[in-house]
Amino acid sequence: MSGPAVDIGSGSAAIVTFTAPSVTADASLVFRLTVIDGRGGSATDEVNVIVDVNSPPTVNAGPDRFVPSGSSVTLSGSGSDPDSDPITFFWSQIDGPSVNLAATDTPTLQFVAPTVSQDIYLAFRLRVSDSKSAQATDDVLVKVTKKKDKLVMPASLNGVDPMVDNSFIGVAVLNNSSQADTLQIAAVNSAGSEQLVKSSVFQPQAQDAFLADAVTPDSPDAVSLTAHADNSAVRGFFMIGRGQPNQLDGVGGKPVSGTELFFPFAQLDRNGKTFYFLTNTDAISPARLSFYLMDPSGTQIKTASLHLPPGASHLGSLPSLLAVDLLSNGHYLRMTSDVPVQGVQLIANSQSYTSAGAQAVAPAQKLWIPHYIVGREGEDTELRLINPRPEHVQATFTIHSDQGLVRGSGTVTVPGQGLKLVRLSEILGIAAIPAEERFLTGYVVVDVNSSASVSGTLLGTATFTGTRGKTASTLPMWREPLVETLYLQVAQSMAEALFTGLTVMNPNSGPATVTVRAWTRNGQPSGEKTVSLQPGQRLVDLLNGSTWFGPGFEQVGGHLKVSSNVPVVSFVVFGDSAGEFLAAVEGQPSED
């Protein structure tokens, strides 16, 4: 009789059906039923059908994900209905190798990613239906990646301790391959759950650099960032700083994973507080960590434990980890775990940050420190030697000039599972500095003395202190010279008052031919220099010095590669001309 027209067929039956029309506002449909008895009698009645507007539900299947081969995956979806109608959920897999899905009628979906030797894609669809049969769907793509090492770095230091609040974390990632690749950056929370926050294509030998907080504005619960590429092993480097910066240090070496790690510092006094960043590198199994605080004599004085979910990281201070109130510089931390773990430590005080990666036990009969400094204004170098074995070990250190001449030597005994500190200023003495010089520099070789019954091995670091103790930076001692070494950051700029110094030392009995190359952030060659080093000789200069690329070299960003016909020892140091910060950075092998 009235309202939008609908099809009711012939209308000659007592019951008719029709499809309610689509309307943008509530509509009234009036129908009249007439009954005739065949003798001229009839009766009529009318019915009013109200067609109201039903808004469909909304649905979100969550962000696209990438997950490691064989890992447990949880997809978190959501849905709602603008009319407050009851809704139901249904998950289905729409592409990729079939996986077993747990409950499919809840907002979340759980499954185990297949074990793959090549990257694959899985696609899933979440459907939300309301009580009036309206539906909405959304799809999510999951990339399952073959297992490759991931770079892991802290996402933020804020909230851990006032000592490190307002710090920044700068990240540089290098594509060291000959092919373009896609870089994936994910934010990871304390439970090990990842969220993709950055994806970009970078060219061969190109660098992608960013601040951690720039990629995590939508991930306030992020504890760590991970970086990996689709087709190659990426190389990474990160720096932790605060101020302009006047507190800064970097971690540039290849991360060490192990079930037993040693952290050379465990300090809590007016000169510094130690922080630890720990990562469970296993994507499937939780890590059960045990910590042992060791004093210089090798005595265990405190223990603690920590549980890390698969793929998760933890950032905490020494007092939060071990409940200690005061601890001198002469301690270290040993850690064991039932699955491989990575770790980095940061020592912070009001003037400087100094960082060091954890070390694992490996045979080492000789250690190299490619640089030292002893000066008139507090410049110094402290060697830390850790003996991971129960037997006492003797070590002989020989201090050389740049030309390889011996300036001094000494022998120390490192107790079983103990620590020995050696300050080079106490060995050489300030009087050894020539009157016309401000300081002495050179390199140190440490020989680990073994016997017929004991095969000695030591772990070591060198900490450089700048003028009046204002700056400090720590490097692990070299265990093995390399034919090719990468340094993942360059900062040489007169305009910005930044410098990069490069040291190369020849530890061999014959000459070495060394080529140093630089690339810009975009992967373009920017400098090359070949030099010859005699046995025991060391070359050290700024990148814009005559030894390397010359006064015209200006570059912030990019990387260096040191190549040689024989294995050599090298290292890089960053700083500013005003002496506000100093960051010594170890290199890493060019090839895995």
XYZ file of C-alpha atoms in Angstrom:
592
model
C 0.000 0.000 0.000
C 2.843 2.364 0.856
C 6.577 2.465 1.396
C 9.443 1.288 -0.821
C 8.325 -1.339 -3.329
C 9.240 -4.963 -2.665
C 8.576 -8.173 -4.582
C 5.977 -10.403 -2.895
C 5.307 -12.577 -5.931
C 1.649 -13.081 -7.007
C 0.342 -12.210 -3.559
C -2.293 -14.971 -3.814
C -1.115 -17.005 -0.821
C -1.842 -16.539 2.838
C 1.891 -16.255 3.501
C 4.264 -14.112 1.483
C 7.981 -13.513 1.850
C 10.114 -10.643 0.667
C 13.535 -9.143 1.142
C 13.586 -5.999 3.203
C 14.890 -3.116 1.124
C 18.155 -1.350 1.869
C 17.306 1.949 3.465
C 19.272 4.898 4.777
C 16.596 5.747 7.331
C 13.852 3.789 9.040
C 10.998 3.065 6.587
C 7.379 1.862 6.937
C 5.947 -0.741 4.535
C 2.141 -1.132 4.663
C 0.608 -4.340 3.270
C -3.125 -5.112 2.855
C -4.524 -8.624 2.909
C -7.939 -9.187 1.295
C -9.851 -12.452 1.750
C -12.821 -13.283 -0.585
C -15.261 -16.117 0.223
C -16.489 -16.721 -3.352
C -20.064 -15.541 -2.607
C -19.354 -11.889 -2.908
C -18.162 -11.447 0.648
C -14.706 -10.091 1.513
C -12.645 -8.777 4.409
C -9.415 -6.769 4.580
C -6.718 -6.063 7.107
C -3.471 -4.148 6.989
C -0.086 -4.756 8.548
C 2.690 -2.224 9.009
C 6.281 -3.520 8.696
C 9.016 -1.224 9.986
C 12.377 -1.629 8.247
C 15.049 -0.122 10.449
C 18.650 0.722 9.520
C 21.217 -1.918 10.591
C 24.776 -0.631 10.571
C 27.267 -3.416 9.860
C 29.893 -4.241 12.473
C 33.517 -3.105 12.232
C 36.512 -5.440 12.323
C 40.298 -5.188 12.618
C 42.455 -8.288 12.196
C 45.552 -6.490 13.523
C 48.777 -5.385 11.819
C 50.671 -7.538 9.347
C 53.309 -9.614 11.106
C 56.588 -11.347 10.471
C 57.457 -14.295 12.696
C 60.371 -16.739 12.903
C 60.146 -20.257 11.555
C 58.603 -22.644 14.095
C 57.499 -19.932 16.535
C 54.217 -19.660 18.439
C 52.026 -16.915 16.985
C 49.086 -15.006 18.435
C 47.003 -12.748 16.191
C 44.925 -10.211 18.106
C 41.816 -8.949 16.332
C 38.918 -6.801 17.457
C 35.381 -5.919 16.430
C 32.403 -3.823 17.474
C 28.858 -2.998 16.367
C 27.642 0.615 16.155
C 24.093 -0.517 17.031
C 25.366 -2.437 20.078
C 24.053 -5.647 18.536
C 25.676 -8.868 19.771
C 28.576 -9.940 17.545
C 30.416 -13.176 16.828
C 33.962 -13.797 15.556
C 35.284 -16.323 13.080
C 38.891 -16.783 11.901
C 39.879 -18.673 8.756
C 43.079 -19.214 6.799
C 42.786 -17.984 3.226
C 46.297 -18.492 1.826
C 49.579 -20.279 2.429
C 50.494 -23.730 3.740
C 47.789 -24.963 6.099
C 48.385 -24.594 9.833
C 46.381 -25.955 12.748
C 44.228 -23.201 14.206
C 43.205 -23.160 17.842
C 39.779 -21.728 18.773
C 38.541 -19.763 15.752
C 35.540 -18.084 17.416
C 37.401 -15.595 19.622
C 39.066 -12.249 18.821
C 42.523 -13.847 19.108
C 43.931 -16.674 17.012
C 46.841 -18.904 17.979
C 48.920 -21.261 15.862
C 52.473 -22.512 15.429
C 54.279 -21.202 12.367
C 55.590 -23.950 10.094
C 59.292 -24.734 10.036
C 60.607 -23.365 6.746
C 63.890 -23.169 4.861
C 62.619 -20.262 2.741
C 60.386 -17.351 3.694
C 56.648 -17.961 3.130
C 53.423 -15.996 3.578
C 50.267 -17.009 5.432
C 47.015 -15.034 5.156
C 44.136 -15.090 7.625
C 40.666 -13.512 7.597
C 38.672 -12.388 10.608
C 34.884 -12.164 10.072
C 32.603 -10.349 12.500
C 28.812 -10.872 12.241
C 26.016 -9.144 14.119
C 22.720 -10.666 15.228
C 21.002 -9.341 12.081
C 23.405 -11.180 9.750
C 25.423 -8.120 8.764
C 29.117 -8.939 8.366
C 32.523 -7.307 8.017
C 35.900 -8.905 7.263
C 39.552 -7.928 7.532
C 42.669 -9.805 6.445
C 46.112 -10.042 8.041
C 49.312 -11.218 6.366
C 51.919 -13.191 8.312
C 55.384 -13.631 6.871
C 57.191 -16.685 8.251
C 60.931 -16.126 7.930
C 63.650 -18.711 7.861
C 65.797 -18.444 10.926
C 68.354 -15.658 10.594
C 70.217 -13.844 13.295
C 68.398 -10.718 14.365
C 69.990 -7.570 15.635
C 68.573 -6.607 19.006
C 68.926 -3.258 20.740
C 67.104 -1.448 23.562
C 64.000 0.485 22.553
C 64.312 2.995 25.404
C 66.075 3.603 28.716
C 63.409 5.888 30.140
C 61.771 4.723 33.341
C 64.528 2.277 34.254
C 66.434 4.611 36.576
C 66.786 8.411 36.921
C 70.479 7.988 36.077
C 69.586 7.150 32.455
C 66.270 8.955 31.946
C 66.070 11.161 28.829
C 68.705 9.085 27.051
C 68.552 8.500 23.322
C 69.415 5.371 21.349
C 70.743 5.831 17.834
C 70.678 2.828 15.506
C 72.562 2.244 12.248
C 71.918 -0.872 10.152
C 74.035 -1.857 7.135
C 73.211 -3.942 4.066
C 76.597 -5.575 3.542
C 75.434 -7.652 0.570
C 75.648 -7.010 -3.168
C 71.850 -6.992 -3.614
C 69.091 -4.613 -2.553
C 67.148 -5.921 0.429
C 64.160 -5.100 2.609
C 64.869 -4.119 6.192
C 62.275 -4.984 8.838
C 62.291 -3.261 12.241
C 60.005 -4.635 14.956
C 59.168 -3.449 18.457
C 59.149 -6.245 21.046
C 57.415 -6.078 24.426
C 58.380 -7.823 27.663
C 56.412 -10.936 26.665
C 58.370 -11.300 23.410
C 55.490 -10.199 21.167
C 56.624 -8.349 18.032
C 54.993 -5.504 16.136
C 56.378 -4.322 12.804
C 57.190 -0.599 13.098
C 59.385 0.108 10.079
C 59.993 -1.481 6.699
C 62.251 -0.052 4.025
C 64.314 -1.066 1.025
C 67.992 -0.316 1.256
C 70.583 -0.675 -1.453
C 73.854 -2.655 -1.386
C 76.361 -1.155 1.085
C 73.732 1.384 2.183
C 72.970 2.310 5.766
C 69.623 2.943 7.429
C 70.036 5.137 10.519
C 67.324 6.273 12.933
C 66.560 7.086 16.558
C 64.786 4.322 18.451
C 62.047 6.583 19.791
C 61.242 7.748 16.247
C 59.959 4.279 15.295
C 58.143 3.396 18.531
C 55.562 6.184 19.118
C 52.770 3.598 18.832
C 54.595 0.962 20.895
C 54.832 2.400 24.415
C 55.417 -1.056 25.912
C 58.417 -1.830 23.677
C 61.476 -3.109 25.547
C 63.617 -3.885 22.516
C 63.889 -3.392 18.779
C 64.857 -6.146 16.374
C 66.207 -5.708 12.865
C 66.507 -8.258 10.104
C 66.495 -8.321 6.316
C 64.585 -10.583 3.971
C 67.542 -12.089 2.145
C 70.782 -11.307 3.955
C 72.292 -10.954 7.397
C 72.214 -7.288 8.336
C 74.949 -5.673 10.403
C 74.073 -3.241 13.120
C 75.424 -0.719 15.569
C 73.793 1.376 18.253
C 74.855 4.253 20.461
C 73.425 5.304 23.814
C 73.722 8.946 24.778
C 72.331 11.850 26.736
C 72.779 15.600 26.592
C 74.155 17.477 23.571
C 75.537 14.731 23.777
C 78.025 14.859 26.622
C 77.452 11.230 27.603
C 77.804 8.779 24.720
C 79.155 5.329 23.905
C 78.492 2.739 21.231
C 78.161 -1.014 20.767
C 79.468 -2.012 17.359
C 80.825 -5.542 17.617
C 79.078 -8.677 16.468
C 76.692 -9.748 19.261
C 77.768 -12.788 21.257
C 75.162 -15.444 22.082
C 75.819 -18.117 24.655
C 74.592 -20.136 27.603
C 77.452 -18.732 29.707
C 78.297 -15.042 29.437
C 80.584 -12.708 31.366
C 79.906 -9.027 31.975
C 83.185 -7.306 32.889
C 81.560 -4.619 35.066
C 79.398 -4.894 38.174
C 79.706 -1.462 39.727
C 77.472 0.556 42.021
C 79.192 3.510 43.675
C 79.662 7.251 43.215
C 81.686 6.576 40.055
C 79.002 4.648 38.233
C 75.928 2.442 38.172
C 75.751 -0.634 35.946
C 72.759 -1.539 33.770
C 72.188 -4.780 31.874
C 70.248 -5.397 28.654
C 69.530 -9.112 28.181
C 67.794 -10.903 25.299
C 66.509 -14.446 24.891
C 67.461 -15.189 21.280
C 65.383 -18.387 21.193
C 62.003 -17.812 19.526
C 60.427 -20.947 21.013
C 61.819 -21.708 24.473
C 61.859 -19.467 27.553
C 65.246 -18.697 29.093
C 66.025 -19.338 32.745
C 68.938 -17.118 33.682
C 71.142 -17.400 36.760
C 73.486 -14.594 37.826
C 76.607 -14.829 39.969
C 78.247 -11.696 41.333
C 81.998 -12.314 41.593
C 84.678 -10.399 43.497
C 88.332 -10.011 42.380
C 89.432 -13.133 44.263
C 86.910 -15.307 42.423
C 84.513 -15.576 45.354
C 80.815 -15.704 44.562
C 79.112 -13.124 46.792
C 75.554 -12.877 45.449
C 73.179 -14.816 43.177
C 69.927 -14.029 41.403
C 67.678 -15.476 38.713
C 65.505 -14.153 35.890
C 62.960 -15.648 33.487
C 62.789 -14.373 29.903
C 59.951 -15.458 27.567
C 60.898 -16.528 24.022
C 62.304 -13.596 22.049
C 61.938 -11.213 24.992
C 64.429 -8.741 26.464
C 64.968 -7.256 29.906
C 66.603 -3.964 30.848
C 67.463 -3.417 34.491
C 70.011 -1.980 36.884
C 72.455 -3.892 39.051
C 70.535 -3.097 42.273
C 67.229 -4.223 40.749
C 68.814 -7.448 39.538
C 70.886 -8.406 42.573
C 69.515 -6.224 45.402
C 72.892 -4.695 46.277
C 73.381 -1.216 47.729
C 77.080 -0.495 47.173
C 79.701 -2.221 45.088
C 83.195 -1.136 44.088
C 84.631 -1.243 40.589
C 86.471 -4.533 41.153
C 83.596 -6.947 40.513
C 82.087 -8.687 37.510
C 78.937 -10.651 36.672
C 78.740 -14.221 35.377
C 75.502 -15.452 33.806
C 74.304 -18.917 32.808
C 71.167 -19.869 30.882
C 69.497 -22.996 29.546
C 69.135 -21.400 26.078
C 71.428 -18.921 24.263
C 71.197 -15.333 25.473
C 72.777 -12.043 24.370
C 73.750 -9.201 26.657
C 75.083 -5.645 26.777
C 75.967 -3.562 29.806
C 76.085 0.186 30.363
C 77.965 1.982 33.128
C 76.529 5.446 33.707
C 77.609 8.358 35.853
C 77.029 12.098 35.784
C 79.826 12.657 33.247
C 79.918 9.689 30.904
C 78.348 6.521 29.559
C 80.494 3.496 28.801
C 79.103 0.299 27.305
C 80.413 -3.198 26.670
C 78.993 -6.347 25.155
C 78.953 -9.593 27.101
C 81.761 -12.046 26.378
C 81.763 -15.820 26.049
C 84.598 -18.183 26.894
C 86.819 -19.005 23.925
C 90.425 -20.183 23.666
C 92.713 -17.147 23.735
C 96.450 -17.396 24.290
C 97.007 -13.815 23.186
C 94.929 -10.639 23.488
C 95.457 -7.321 21.726
C 94.543 -3.805 22.825
C 95.007 -1.714 19.655
C 95.131 1.591 21.533
C 96.011 3.028 24.910
C 96.460 6.511 26.295
C 98.310 7.785 29.380
C 98.337 11.556 29.837
C 99.229 14.398 32.153
C 95.607 15.496 32.692
C 94.047 12.274 33.902
C 93.978 10.418 30.586
C 94.443 6.733 31.332
C 93.724 3.174 30.212
C 92.439 0.457 32.538
C 92.748 -3.204 31.586
C 90.283 -5.709 33.080
C 91.238 -9.376 32.894
C 88.681 -12.051 33.861
C 89.691 -15.663 34.399
C 86.632 -17.874 33.718
C 88.425 -21.066 34.796
C 88.939 -22.341 38.362
C 92.755 -22.489 38.014
C 94.962 -19.421 38.490
C 96.372 -17.993 35.241
C 99.368 -15.749 34.666
C 99.317 -13.039 32.013
C 102.209 -10.978 30.689
C 101.383 -7.635 29.121
C 103.775 -5.741 26.887
C 103.216 -2.038 26.218
C 104.378 -0.823 22.791
C 104.816 2.537 21.110
C 103.199 3.271 17.744
C 106.374 2.034 16.058
C 106.348 -1.240 18.006
C 109.066 -0.329 20.525
C 108.573 -1.764 24.022
C 107.791 0.910 26.617
C 107.081 -1.384 29.546
C 105.843 -4.791 30.612
C 104.582 -6.728 33.593
C 103.169 -10.053 34.717
C 100.033 -10.518 36.800
C 98.278 -13.529 38.270
C 94.524 -13.689 37.779
C 92.882 -15.923 40.421
C 90.588 -18.728 39.366
C 87.243 -17.130 38.405
C 88.750 -13.841 39.547
C 89.377 -10.374 38.127
C 92.565 -8.334 37.789
C 92.667 -4.577 37.142
C 95.749 -2.974 35.604
C 96.126 0.794 35.145
C 98.762 1.647 32.566
C 99.533 4.965 34.270
C 100.760 2.962 37.264
C 103.016 0.853 35.027
C 104.463 3.564 32.783
C 104.289 6.534 35.122
C 103.637 10.131 34.127
C 107.383 10.750 34.058
C 107.626 8.575 30.941
C 105.737 11.188 28.911
C 108.212 13.351 26.952
C 108.224 16.996 28.005
C 107.006 18.147 24.601
C 104.069 15.681 24.581
C 100.701 15.717 26.403
C 100.304 11.954 26.516
C 101.625 8.567 25.430
C 99.782 6.293 23.006
C 100.440 2.909 21.470
C 99.153 -0.641 21.789
C 99.314 -3.518 24.278
C 99.755 -7.261 23.771
C 98.683 -9.675 26.525
C 100.157 -13.192 26.499
C 98.204 -15.790 28.464
C 100.646 -18.225 30.033
C 99.599 -21.876 29.852
C 101.234 -24.891 31.435
C 101.260 -28.564 30.563
C 98.316 -29.123 32.896
C 96.382 -25.877 32.474
C 95.288 -24.305 29.188
C 94.768 -20.715 30.229
C 92.217 -18.386 28.713
C 91.271 -14.858 29.697
C 88.522 -12.402 28.831
C 89.501 -8.767 28.695
C 88.404 -5.180 28.170
C 90.199 -1.847 27.958
C 88.574 1.342 29.259
C 89.904 4.670 28.012
C 89.448 7.737 30.203
C 89.663 11.208 28.699
C 90.963 14.491 30.037
C 90.212 14.988 33.754
C 88.175 11.789 33.683
C 85.310 13.527 31.900
C 84.845 10.929 29.170
C 85.228 7.163 29.158
C 84.736 4.329 26.694
C 85.277 0.563 26.810
C 86.378 -1.952 24.181
C 86.755 -5.726 24.366
C 90.296 -6.908 23.796
C 90.880 -8.485 20.409
C 91.195 -12.276 20.517
C 91.810 -12.806 16.822
C 93.068 -10.422 14.113
C 90.900 -10.186 10.985
C 91.528 -9.912 7.266
C 88.430 -7.726 6.816
C 86.657 -5.664 9.470
C 83.537 -3.494 9.281
C 82.948 -0.300 11.253
C 79.328 0.684 11.003
C 79.428 4.440 11.549
C 81.416 7.444 10.317
C 81.295 10.926 11.872
C 83.942 13.273 10.462
C 82.758 16.875 10.204
C 84.475 20.172 10.934
C 81.126 21.973 10.757
C 79.648 19.734 13.467
C 82.945 19.462 15.401
C 82.918 15.651 15.131
C 85.870 13.379 14.494
C 86.480 9.705 13.771
C 89.868 8.193 14.502
C 91.016 4.903 12.990
C 93.816 2.725 14.349
C 95.312 -0.245 12.483
C 98.082 -2.445 13.916
C 100.075 -5.226 12.262
C 100.588 -8.108 14.741
C 102.377 -10.316 12.209
C 106.041 -11.158 11.692
C 105.870 -9.887 8.103
C 104.583 -6.686 6.448
C 100.879 -6.016 5.895
C 99.170 -4.186 3.033
C 95.999 -2.564 4.340
C 93.227 -0.869 2.345
C 90.674 1.320 4.100
C 87.461 2.141 2.216
C 84.524 4.370 3.125
C 80.933 4.382 1.861
C 78.258 7.026 2.292
C 74.910 6.346 3.913
C 73.476 5.718 0.420
C 76.091 3.069 -0.353
C 78.317 5.209 -2.588
C 82.138 4.885 -2.285
C 83.550 8.018 -0.651
C 87.164 7.260 0.210
C 89.961 4.747 -0.274
C 93.543 4.537 0.971
C 96.120 1.738 0.879
C 99.053 1.710 3.304
C 101.876 -0.650 4.248
C 102.599 -1.599 7.856
C 105.804 -3.183 9.030
C 105.700 -5.945 11.674
C 104.547 -4.471 14.987
C 103.773 -1.060 13.450
C 100.601 0.855 14.260
C 99.018 3.702 12.283
C 96.545 6.053 13.937
C 94.943 9.198 12.541
C 91.637 10.959 12.018
C 89.809 10.019 8.832
C 90.562 13.476 7.418
C 94.238 13.151 8.342
C 96.993 12.513 5.829
C 97.336 8.854 6.889
C 93.825 8.051 5.682
C 91.575 10.128 3.388
C 93.019 13.624 3.709
C 91.633 17.037 4.741
C 88.847 17.050 2.143
C 87.043 14.101 3.731
C 83.774 15.178 5.393
C 81.054 12.640 6.139
C 78.442 11.874 8.792
C 76.857 8.458 8.350
C 78.013 5.524 6.287
C 80.602 2.892 7.149
C 84.237 1.789 6.860
C 85.851 -1.451 5.770
C 89.434 -2.329 6.706
C 90.904 -5.015 4.412
C 94.371 -6.566 4.530
C 96.401 -9.303 2.893
C 97.108 -10.675 6.390
C 95.019 -10.481 9.590
C 95.365 -7.156 11.424
C 93.960 -5.499 14.552
C 92.043 -2.216 14.367
C 89.520 -0.017 16.138
C 87.573 3.229 15.699
C 86.880 6.060 18.134
C 84.314 8.855 17.788
C 84.404 12.121 19.650
C 83.804 15.833 19.512
C 86.404 18.560 19.327
C 85.317 20.042 22.672
C 86.025 16.778 24.481
C 82.425 16.363 25.631
C 82.168 12.699 24.654
C 84.290 9.766 23.527
C 82.992 6.527 22.004
C 85.371 3.692 21.159
C 83.700 1.119 18.918
C 84.866 -2.367 18.047
C 84.520 -3.710 14.535
C 83.028 -6.967 13.355
C 83.975 -9.518 10.721
C 82.856 -8.602 7.224
C 81.781 -12.197 6.590
C 79.917 -14.510 8.983
